[in-house]
Amino acid sequence: MSDPKRVQGGESTSDLVNSAHVGDNSELFASLMELHVSPGSKVADVTFGKGVFWKRIPAGTYELLASDLELVVAERDIFVRYRDAVDCRELPYEDKSLDCVVLDPPYMEGFFRRAQTHRAGTGTHAAFRDAYADGNTYDAGEGGPKWHDAVTDLYLRAGLEARRVLRVGGCLIVKCQDEVSANKQRLTHVEIVTAYEDMGFYCKDVFVLVRNNAPGVSRLLRQVHARKNHSYFLVFELPRGKAKRVRSLRWSPEREVEPSLEFEVGGTAGGKRPGAEVKLGAEVKLGAEVKPAAKTKSAAKTKSGAKKKSVAKTKSVAKTKSVAKTKSVAKKKSVAKKKSVAKTKSAAKKKPVAKTKSVAKKKPTAKKKSVAKKRG
């Protein structure tokens, strides 16, 4: 009896979660949570704010831990555990204790300006200022990064802390948006993906959220960049083993030393850790310019140039020797040919002379015989 024919499972459908979505945060967030985070998981939203992400998710679906620098919640849910005055860079959770972390810090450099009157959140972006609970300037410390670099610095430090508290296989969901800072295009989502991959995260999914209304500006002299009307939800996974480890393109093949992905976190969970040491590789410092990497690239370039010059010189020398050898051979052949021609001419010249002498010698002898005959 033959085996039964194998039938493929599944069904045909167009009811799928797509990577691009037009609408608000809560709609897309509910879809991606359903896709990537199992019900009952322990989830920490470390920038909870007013809780706008969770409007469309039924209460009790997840074990939700809500925290922020300053929570502004109108009605508190009995299924949610709230913590106030919590910095996303210093979380009060044990190592490897969470299934998912949600991170949505202020992602516009204007929120980090020192003067309140210069801070972002006017015009069509007024909702951004109201959405974030803290309203304080991010303090990167003395001599710390400014403007957009302060934004990426905050994301990197929060990412390291999320890596500490996540279990293996855990999920990190990050909200961000690209921006133009100091008239320079800064692709924030690319910077975050690159940095998090170096930390050991795997970028599992990317969602693009397009706003419903058209953006506008209060004053416009000349437009030089496209106005941003989209943002991103990035889904990262802390992989098991090295199966999904992705090497970031930021590390050029010219680098002689591969960066270390290990980092150390001092102190105890939930406490201040002034002595915490963060390692993103021997040559990488958060909020600082990666000068040693540039130096390494320059050295590699110099070596490459020297090698090319050496190869070119070797080829030139080999070519010169080859030409010299060819000329020498040609010269020898020419000399040999000249000698051969000279020898041939000399031999040809000697033969007629010998013949002439022989004839001249024979003639007197014949003449003497004729004279003797007449006398007799």
XYZ file of N, CA, C and O in Angstrom, residues 36-222:
748
model
N 4.846 39.367 17.424
C 6.173 39.044 17.966
C 6.219 38.702 19.453
O 7.226 38.148 19.908
N 5.191 39.046 20.225
C 5.241 38.808 21.674
C 4.048 37.947 22.098
O 2.894 38.323 21.872
N 4.319 36.831 22.719
C 3.263 35.890 23.121
C 2.459 36.443 24.298
O 3.017 37.114 25.181
N 1.152 36.197 24.329
C 0.316 36.619 25.463
C 0.852 36.040 26.773
O 1.338 34.907 26.816
N 0.773 36.827 27.831
C 1.272 36.392 29.122
C 2.734 36.724 29.357
O 3.248 36.496 30.464
N 3.424 37.255 28.343
C 4.841 37.608 28.492
C 5.007 38.777 29.456
O 4.118 39.635 29.580
N 6.166 38.820 30.082
C 6.492 39.903 31.008
C 7.120 41.043 30.214
O 8.241 40.920 29.728
N 6.388 42.156 30.078
C 6.799 43.267 29.216
C 7.017 44.523 30.049
O 6.158 44.896 30.863
N 8.153 45.193 29.816
C 8.434 46.453 30.506
C 8.451 47.574 29.477
O 9.300 47.592 28.572
N 7.490 48.492 29.581
C 7.501 49.702 28.761
C 8.223 50.764 29.582
O 7.660 51.349 30.506
N 9.478 51.018 29.235
C 10.343 51.855 30.084
C 10.228 53.344 29.761
O 10.865 54.168 30.412
N 9.423 53.690 28.755
C 9.109 55.095 28.438
C 7.600 55.196 28.243
O 7.115 55.644 27.199
N 6.872 54.774 29.255
C 5.425 54.597 29.152
C 4.683 55.906 28.874
O 3.716 55.922 28.109
N 5.132 57.025 29.478
C 4.478 58.311 29.270
C 3.017 58.275 29.658
O 2.645 57.996 30.792
N 2.146 58.521 28.668
C 0.699 58.480 28.903
C 0.090 57.143 28.507
O -1.124 56.960 28.568
N 0.922 56.206 28.046
C 0.424 54.879 27.695
C -0.323 54.815 26.379
O -1.187 53.949 26.196
N 0.027 55.707 25.428
C -0.715 55.757 24.165
C -0.541 54.491 23.329
O -1.428 54.139 22.539
N 0.591 53.795 23.485
C 0.820 52.574 22.699
C -0.187 51.472 23.043
O -0.492 50.623 22.210
N -0.711 51.479 24.272
C -1.459 50.337 24.796
C -2.973 50.504 24.702
O -3.725 49.683 25.233
N -3.441 51.515 24.012
C -4.874 51.789 23.946
C -5.678 50.668 23.304
O -6.838 50.440 23.652
N -5.105 49.976 22.340
C -5.850 48.945 21.597
C -5.503 47.523 22.027
O -5.884 46.558 21.361
N -4.753 47.371 23.097
C -4.406 46.044 23.592
C -5.247 45.750 24.839
O -5.219 46.517 25.813
N -6.022 44.685 24.840
C -6.894 44.373 25.985
C -6.101 44.241 27.275
O -4.998 43.677 27.289
N -6.645 44.765 28.336
C -5.999 44.693 29.645
C -5.794 43.240 30.058
O -6.666 42.386 29.847
N -4.639 42.945 30.616
C -4.348 41.594 31.079
C -3.734 40.696 30.023
O -3.397 39.541 30.316
N -3.576 41.186 28.788
C -2.969 40.354 27.731
C -1.513 40.041 28.068
O -1.037 38.928 27.830
N -0.833 41.022 28.638
C 0.569 40.856 29.025
C 0.744 41.249 30.497
O -0.063 42.008 31.061
N 1.813 40.781 31.099
C 2.195 41.224 32.435
C 3.001 42.515 32.244
O 4.214 42.473 32.018
N 2.331 43.647 32.294
C 2.911 44.926 31.912
C 3.502 45.681 33.103
O 2.832 45.899 34.116
N 4.761 46.091 32.928
C 5.467 46.923 33.898
C 5.675 48.287 33.250
O 6.439 48.412 32.283
N 4.980 49.303 33.749
C 5.021 50.637 33.142
C 5.888 51.568 33.975
O 5.692 51.686 35.194
N 6.849 52.232 33.320
C 7.720 53.161 34.038
C 8.125 54.309 33.128
O 8.078 54.209 31.906
N 8.521 55.430 33.756
C 9.014 56.597 33.027
C 9.619 57.556 34.043
O 9.503 57.345 35.257
N 10.234 58.612 33.547
C 10.775 59.615 34.460
C 9.656 60.286 35.245
O 9.799 60.616 36.417
N 8.532 60.489 34.578
C 7.358 61.060 35.246
C 6.104 60.533 34.568
O 5.788 60.914 33.442
N 5.424 59.624 35.208
C 4.216 59.037 34.633
C 3.055 60.026 34.687
O 2.847 60.717 35.691
N 2.297 60.088 33.580
C 1.096 60.926 33.531
C -0.043 60.026 33.051
O -0.331 59.932 31.869
N -0.650 59.338 34.001
C -1.704 58.381 33.665
C -2.999 58.833 34.306
O -3.077 58.990 35.539
N -4.011 59.035 33.479
C -5.307 59.505 34.001
C -5.982 58.429 34.838
O -6.392 58.660 35.988
N -6.119 57.238 34.274
C -6.750 56.123 34.991
C -5.799 54.937 35.014
O -5.387 54.447 33.962
N -5.458 54.483 36.185
C -4.509 53.389 36.316
C -5.217 52.046 36.195
O -6.284 51.836 36.765
N -4.581 51.139 35.432
C -5.137 49.813 35.184
C -4.687 48.863 36.295
O -3.506 48.859 36.680
N -5.601 48.050 36.784
C -5.265 47.132 37.872
C -4.316 46.022 37.396
O -3.675 45.349 38.217
N -4.234 45.813 36.062
C -3.369 44.767 35.517
C -1.942 45.278 35.249
O -1.093 44.499 34.816
N -1.720 46.553 35.494
C -0.414 47.164 35.203
C 0.275 47.569 36.491
O -0.349 48.138 37.392
N 1.576 47.276 36.576
C 2.374 47.716 37.714
C 3.163 48.960 37.299
O 3.971 48.907 36.358
N 2.916 50.064 37.969
C 3.508 51.348 37.597
C 4.713 51.669 38.492
O 4.712 51.393 39.693
N 5.722 52.279 37.885
C 6.891 52.770 38.622
C 7.215 54.163 38.111
O 7.410 54.360 36.904
N 7.299 55.097 39.002
C 7.596 56.484 38.624
C 9.076 56.786 38.871
O 9.754 56.084 39.619
N 9.568 57.843 38.197
C 10.952 58.315 38.375
C 11.966 57.230 38.038
O 12.941 57.005 38.769
N 11.747 56.542 36.919
C 12.664 55.487 36.478
C 13.315 55.911 35.166
O 12.626 56.223 34.190
N 14.637 55.915 35.144
C 15.413 56.249 33.947
C 15.577 54.984 33.112
O 15.950 53.926 33.644
N 15.327 55.090 31.810
C 15.435 53.914 30.937
C 16.867 53.400 30.833
O 17.100 52.291 30.340
N 17.835 54.190 31.288
C 19.242 53.768 31.271
C 19.639 53.065 32.562
O 20.727 52.487 32.648
N 18.760 53.091 33.567
C 19.024 52.448 34.860
C 17.732 51.811 35.358
O 17.010 52.385 36.170
N 17.434 50.640 34.872
C 16.163 49.988 35.169
C 16.218 49.209 36.483
O 17.247 48.608 36.816
N 15.116 49.176 37.223
C 15.068 48.496 38.535
C 14.711 47.019 38.427
O 13.957 46.489 39.254
N 15.217 46.351 37.395
C 14.864 44.950 37.177
C 16.118 44.080 37.244
O 17.234 44.526 36.929
N 15.904 42.823 37.610
C 17.013 41.876 37.709
C 17.533 41.515 36.317
O 16.836 41.670 35.315
N 18.750 41.007 36.291
C 19.336 40.546 35.028
C 18.500 39.393 34.450
O 18.052 38.504 35.179
N 18.287 39.440 33.136
C 17.605 38.370 32.394
C 16.265 38.006 33.026
O 15.940 36.829 33.212
N 15.470 39.030 33.337
C 14.196 38.798 34.026
C 12.971 39.145 33.184
O 11.844 38.892 33.614
N 13.161 39.726 31.971
C 12.029 40.191 31.161
C 11.979 39.491 29.811
O 13.002 39.085 29.261
N 10.751 39.374 29.298
C 10.557 38.793 27.965
C 10.596 39.848 26.868
O 10.934 39.552 25.718
N 10.227 41.081 27.211
C 10.151 42.140 26.205
C 10.364 43.502 26.858
O 9.915 43.730 27.987
N 11.071 44.390 26.147
C 11.259 45.776 26.579
C 10.792 46.688 25.453
O 11.137 46.467 24.282
N 10.001 47.712 25.805
C 9.528 48.694 24.830
C 10.219 50.023 25.120
O 10.168 50.515 26.260
N 10.868 50.589 24.093
C 11.650 51.813 24.268
C 11.207 52.869 23.258
O 11.271 52.648 22.049
N 10.764 54.018 23.773
C 10.335 55.121 22.909
C 10.739 56.461 23.541
O 9.894 57.228 23.981
N 12.042 56.754 23.587
C 12.493 58.025 24.177
C 12.281 59.176 23.192
O 11.943 58.943 22.021
N 12.460 60.416 23.614
C 12.384 61.541 22.667
C 13.429 61.370 21.568
O 14.609 61.209 21.858
N 12.980 61.347 20.318
C 13.924 61.059 19.228
C 14.179 62.257 18.319
O 14.663 62.108 17.201
N 13.864 63.461 18.796
C 14.180 64.680 18.049
C 15.209 65.471 18.836
O 15.061 65.664 20.048
N 16.264 65.914 18.170
C 17.311 66.625 18.891
C 16.815 67.896 19.550
O 17.387 68.357 20.533
N 15.697 68.450 19.048
C 15.142 69.656 19.637
C 14.681 69.479 21.073
O 14.652 70.428 21.852
N 14.340 68.237 21.463
C 13.918 67.975 22.843
C 15.081 68.051 23.826
O 14.882 68.092 25.029
N 16.309 68.029 23.308
C 17.487 68.001 24.161
C 18.163 69.368 24.283
O 19.260 69.470 24.814
N 17.522 70.403 23.743
C 18.115 71.740 23.865
C 17.968 72.246 25.288
O 16.989 71.968 25.971
N 18.949 73.023 25.717
C 19.004 73.452 27.107
C 17.930 74.495 27.433
O 17.340 74.485 28.493
N 17.684 75.404 26.499
C 16.706 76.466 26.762
C 15.302 75.986 26.416
O 15.064 75.458 25.329
N 14.371 76.180 27.319
C 12.983 75.755 27.098
C 12.381 76.437 25.878
O 11.613 75.833 25.127
N 12.758 77.704 25.653
C 12.201 78.455 24.524
C 12.719 77.952 23.183
O 12.120 78.216 22.144
N 13.849 77.218 23.193
C 14.426 76.692 21.960
C 14.072 75.230 21.723
O 14.461 74.663 20.709
N 13.344 74.649 22.660
C 13.083 73.220 22.581
C 11.997 72.911 21.547
O 11.132 73.727 21.280
N 12.076 71.720 20.989
C 11.115 71.308 19.964
C 9.732 71.112 20.566
O 9.562 70.976 21.770
N 8.731 71.058 19.688
C 7.374 70.807 20.132
C 6.440 71.946 19.849
O 5.485 72.191 20.591
N 6.698 72.677 18.752
C 5.807 73.766 18.358
C 5.189 73.423 17.008
O 5.629 72.503 16.322
N 4.208 74.186 16.614
C 3.572 73.940 15.319
C 2.898 72.583 15.284
O 2.238 72.161 16.239
N 3.091 71.855 14.180
C 2.452 70.543 14.032
C 3.098 69.488 14.918
O 2.585 68.382 15.027
N 4.235 69.812 15.545
C 4.896 68.863 16.433
C 4.548 69.106 17.898
O 5.189 68.554 18.798
N 3.551 69.936 18.164
C 3.174 70.217 19.554
C 2.771 68.947 20.295
O 3.016 68.812 21.491
N 2.177 68.007 19.568
C 1.747 66.763 20.200
C 2.927 65.957 20.730
O 2.794 65.218 21.709
N 4.087 66.089 20.099
C 5.257 65.346 20.559
C 5.648 65.773 21.967
O 5.948 64.948 22.806
N 5.639 67.082 22.201
C 6.048 67.567 23.524
C 5.058 67.083 24.589
O 5.453 66.679 25.678
N 3.781 67.109 24.278
C 2.769 66.684 25.243
C 2.820 65.175 25.496
O 2.475 64.704 26.576
N 3.260 64.408 24.468
C 3.257 62.948 24.578
C 4.317 62.436 25.531
O 4.157 61.380 26.132
N 5.434 63.193 25.684
C 6.507 62.751 26.564
C 6.325 63.353 27.937
O 6.102 64.556 28.088
N 6.451 62.510 28.944
C 6.089 62.918 30.294
C 7.119 63.807 30.968
O 6.773 64.682 31.745
N 8.426 63.585 30.682
C 9.435 64.258 31.500
C 9.557 65.739 31.182
O 9.582 66.570 32.065
N 9.658 66.129 29.915
C 9.786 67.535 29.557
C 11.094 68.144 30.010
O 11.274 69.355 29.957
N 12.019 67.350 30.521
C 13.316 67.845 30.972
C 14.378 67.643 29.906
O 14.255 66.764 29.052
N 15.428 68.432 29.986
C 16.532 68.280 29.043
C 17.339 67.051 29.433
O 17.649 66.844 30.593
N 17.682 66.260 28.454
C 18.492 65.069 28.699
C 19.895 65.497 29.131
O 20.547 66.309 28.483
N 20.351 64.975 30.247
C 21.653 65.338 30.784
C 22.649 64.246 30.447
O 22.628 63.163 31.029
N 23.537 64.542 29.477
C 24.538 63.559 29.064
C 25.825 63.695 29.862
O 26.791 62.996 29.604
N 25.835 64.604 30.829
C 27.032 64.779 31.649
C 27.953 65.840 31.075
O 27.778 66.325 29.951
N 28.949 66.203 31.856
C 29.909 67.224 31.457
C 30.684 66.766 30.220
O 31.266 65.678 30.198
N 30.676 67.598 29.190
C 31.378 67.259 27.959
C 30.704 66.180 27.145
O 31.319 65.587 26.252
N 29.448 65.879 27.462
C 28.723 64.830 26.753
C 28.253 65.279 25.379
O 28.424 66.435 24.989
N 27.650 64.393 24.626
C 27.200 64.706 23.268
C 26.054 65.709 23.254
O 25.301 65.824 24.229
N 25.928 66.414 22.141
C 24.870 67.413 21.995
C 24.060 67.130 20.739
O 24.458 66.366 19.877
N 22.899 67.827 20.684
C 22.042 67.774 19.504
C 21.694 66.330 19.127
O 21.302 65.544 19.978
N 21.861 65.964 17.882
C 21.445 64.619 17.467
C 22.314 63.540 18.112
O 21.828 62.429 18.381
N 23.574 63.838 18.378
C 24.440 62.851 19.025
C 23.925 62.498 20.423
O 24.129 61.383 20.907
N 23.243 63.446 21.073
C 22.634 63.156 22.374
C 21.480 62.174 22.220
O 21.233 61.336 23.097
N 20.777 62.254 21.087
C 19.672 61.320 20.813
C 20.205 59.902 20.687
O 19.722 58.971 21.350
N 21.217 59.709 19.831
C 21.768 58.367 19.619
C 22.450 57.843 20.879
O 22.389 56.644 21.161
N 23.068 58.732 21.650
C 23.702 58.315 22.892
C 22.670 57.736 23.864
O 22.906 56.716 24.512
N 21.513 58.388 23.956
C 20.447 57.907 24.826
C 19.947 56.532 24.364
O 19.749 55.618 25.175
N 19.759 56.363 23.057
C 19.309 55.070 22.516
C 20.324 53.967 22.816
O 19.952 52.838 23.164
N 21.610 54.269 22.669
C 22.633 53.249 22.888
C 22.710 52.818 24.342
O 22.788 51.620 24.654
N 22.658 53.779 25.256
C 22.735 53.435 26.670
C 21.484 52.681 27.137
O 21.570 51.747 27.926
N 20.337 53.094 26.611
C 19.097 52.381 26.949
C 19.115 50.973 26.355
O 18.603 50.025 26.957
N 19.717 50.822 25.173
C 19.823 49.505 24.545
C 20.697 48.552 25.346
O 20.382 47.359 25.480
N 21.789 49.067 25.895
C 22.660 48.242 26.730
C 21.933 47.768 27.992
O 22.073 46.622 28.427
N 21.147 48.666 28.585
C 20.397 48.303 29.794
C 19.303 47.280 29.461
O 19.050 46.340 30.237
N 18.671 47.433 28.298
C 17.660 46.457 27.872
C 18.298 45.090 27.655
O 17.713 44.053 27.995
N 19.488 45.069 27.129
C 20.207 43.808 26.904
C 20.481 43.103 28.223
O 20.450 41.875 28.312
N 20.727 43.876 29.266
C 20.998 43.289 30.583
C 19.768 42.605 31.161
O 19.863 41.507 31.718
N 18.598 43.239 31.034
C 17.399 42.723 31.716
C 16.623 41.713 30.876
O 15.735 41.040 31.404
N 16.939 41.581 29.606
C 16.199 40.651 28.743
C 16.714 39.223 28.889
O 17.916 38.982 29.014
N 15.786 38.281 28.826
C 16.155 36.878 28.762
C 16.677 36.556 27.361
O 16.393 37.272 26.400
N 17.391 35.453 27.251
C 17.832 34.996 25.932
C 16.599 34.664 25.095
O 15.684 33.988 25.570
N 16.532 35.201 23.893
C 15.349 35.043 23.052
C 14.344 36.158 23.267
O 13.298 36.187 22.620
N 14.667 37.091 24.179
C 13.768 38.206 24.468
C 13.697 39.208 23.331
O 14.514 39.202 22.407
N 12.713 40.092 23.433
C 12.401 41.020 22.338
C 12.534 42.469 22.818
O 12.059 42.820 23.904
N 13.175 43.304 21.994
C 13.297 44.731 22.270
C 12.616 45.504 21.140
O 13.000 45.373 19.976
N 11.589 46.285 21.483
C 10.841 47.057 20.488
C 11.196 48.530 20.650
O 11.039 49.099 21.734
N 11.684 49.133 19.586
C 12.196 50.503 19.636
C 11.445 51.384 18.643
O 11.285 51.018 17.478
N 10.991 52.542 19.109
C 10.357 53.528 18.229
C 11.374 54.640 17.960
O 12.032 55.135 18.875
N 11.510 55.048 16.703
C 12.455 56.107 16.358
C 12.006 56.817 15.085
O 11.086 56.368 14.392
N 12.689 57.903 14.774
C 12.406 58.659 13.563
C 13.692 59.331 13.087
O 14.483 59.826 13.892
N 13.907 59.337 11.789
C 15.048 60.052 11.210
C 14.811 61.552 11.339
O 13.672 62.003 11.486
N 15.889 62.334 11.223
C 15.737 63.780 11.311
C 16.880 64.494 10.592
O 17.908 63.889 10.263
N 16.662 65.777 10.337
C 17.710 66.645 9.811
C 18.186 67.510 10.964
O 17.413 68.246 11.564
N 19.462 67.390 11.303
C 20.042 68.136 12.415
C 21.229 68.943 11.904
O 22.118 68.397 11.248
N 21.212 70.252 12.192
C 22.271 71.154 11.720
C 22.419 71.059 10.205
O 23.519 71.048 9.659
N 21.264 70.946 9.545
C 21.198 70.877 8.082
C 21.864 69.626 7.512
O 22.253 69.598 6.343
N 22.010 68.590 8.333
C 22.584 67.321 7.887
C 21.568 66.208 8.093
O 20.927 66.126 9.133
N 21.436 65.355 7.087
C 20.521 64.227 7.163
C 21.073 63.183 8.123
O 22.195 62.711 7.965
N 20.306 62.812 9.145
C 20.713 61.789 10.101
C 19.693 60.653 10.078
O 18.542 60.837 10.452
N 20.132 59.495 9.620
C 19.256 58.320 9.523
C 19.316 57.562 10.849
O 20.074 56.603 11.010
N 18.489 58.001 11.763
C 18.524 57.463 13.126
C 18.289 55.955 13.152
O 18.947 55.233 13.907
N 17.355 55.462 12.356
C 17.048 54.031 12.404
C 18.243 53.195 11.950
O 18.468 52.094 12.463
N 19.028 53.724 11.010
C 20.228 53.001 10.560
C 21.285 53.007 11.663
O 21.933 51.985 11.924
N 21.451 54.138 12.329
C 22.425 54.243 13.418
C 22.074 53.279 14.554
O 22.960 52.631 15.129
N 20.790 53.180 14.865
C 20.361 52.296 15.952
C 20.563 50.827 15.580
O 21.103 50.040 16.373
N 20.147 50.444 14.381
C 20.315 49.051 13.942
C 21.788 48.664 13.953
O 22.166 47.586 14.444
N 22.626 49.542 13.429
C 24.059 49.265 13.384
C 24.643 49.081 14.781
O 25.370 48.119 15.045
N 24.304 49.999 15.692
C 24.846 49.927 17.054
C 24.318 48.713 17.812
O 25.068 48.027 18.516
N 23.030 48.422 17.673
C 22.444 47.301 18.414
C 22.968 45.951 17.902
O 23.092 44.997 18.666
N 23.249 45.867 16.615
C 23.845 44.634 16.092
C 25.216 44.402 16.719
O 25.593 43.271 17.017
N 25.950 45.486 16.926
C 27.255 45.363 17.572
C 27.124 44.942 19.031
O 28.056 44.383 19.601
N 25.972 45.218 19.641
C 25.723 44.783 21.017
C 25.340 43.304 21.075
O 25.307 42.707 22.147
N 25.008 42.730 19.936
C 24.608 41.326 19.896
C 23.152 41.096 19.572
O 22.697 39.953 19.530
N 22.377 42.165 19.339
C 20.973 42.015 18.964
C 20.846 41.616 17.492
O 21.719 41.913 16.671
N 19.731 40.974 17.198
C 19.380 40.631 15.821
C 18.151 41.449 15.442
O 17.129 41.393 16.127
N 18.241 42.240 14.377
C 17.102 43.051 13.929
C 16.135 42.141 13.171
O 16.334 41.816 11.996
N 15.076 41.766 13.855
C 14.151 40.765 13.321
C 13.105 41.359 12.392
O 12.658 40.705 11.452
N 12.677 42.603 12.662
C 11.612 43.188 11.844
C 11.692 44.705 11.875
O 12.222 45.294 12.822
N 11.172 45.337 10.808
C 11.129 46.799 10.695
C 9.741 47.192 10.216
O 9.243 46.657 9.215
N 9.110 48.136 10.923
C 7.791 48.646 10.538
C 7.888 50.149 10.287
O 8.553 50.866 11.036
N 7.203 50.597 9.239
C 7.172 52.021 8.893
C 5.768 52.546 9.171
O 4.787 51.992 8.657
N 5.697 53.599 9.967
C 4.404 54.207 10.308
C 4.303 55.583 9.641
O 5.145 56.453 9.879
N 3.296 55.757 8.799
C 3.087 57.021 8.094
C 1.916 57.754 8.757
O 0.849 57.177 8.960
N 2.139 59.012 9.067
C 1.112 59.785 9.765
C -0.044 60.129 8.833
O 0.118 60.258 7.605
N -1.226 60.276 9.410
C -2.437 60.567 8.625
C -2.446 61.978 8.065
O -2.789 62.208 6.900
N -2.076 62.942 8.894
C -2.158 64.342 8.474
C -0.865 64.794 7.808
O 0.204 64.195 7.994
N -0.952 65.854 7.022
C 0.210 66.378 6.312
C 1.028 67.268 7.239
O 0.484 68.128 7.924
N 2.359 67.082 7.292
C 3.193 67.935 8.144
C 3.307 69.338 7.568
O 3.158 69.551 6.364
N 3.566 70.302 8.436
C 3.727 71.683 7.994
C 4.791 72.389 8.805
O 5.256 71.883 9.827
N 5.216 73.558 8.364
C 6.210 74.360 9.079
C 5.680 75.785 9.215
O 4.890 76.251 8.384
N 6.162 76.464 10.254
C 5.685 77.838 10.486
C 6.409 78.844 9.597
O 5.831 79.855 9.193
N 7.689 78.587 9.293
C 8.463 79.484 8.432
C 9.281 78.655 7.457
O 9.982 77.729 7.859
N 9.232 78.987 6.175
C 9.988 78.252 5.163
C 10.603 79.234 4.175
O 9.904 80.009 3.532
N 11.908 79.230 4.080
C 12.606 80.050 3.087
C 12.867 79.236 1.817
O 12.517 79.651 0.719
N 13.498 78.068 1.999
C 13.772 77.181 0.862
C 13.891 75.759 1.390
O 14.634 75.505 2.327
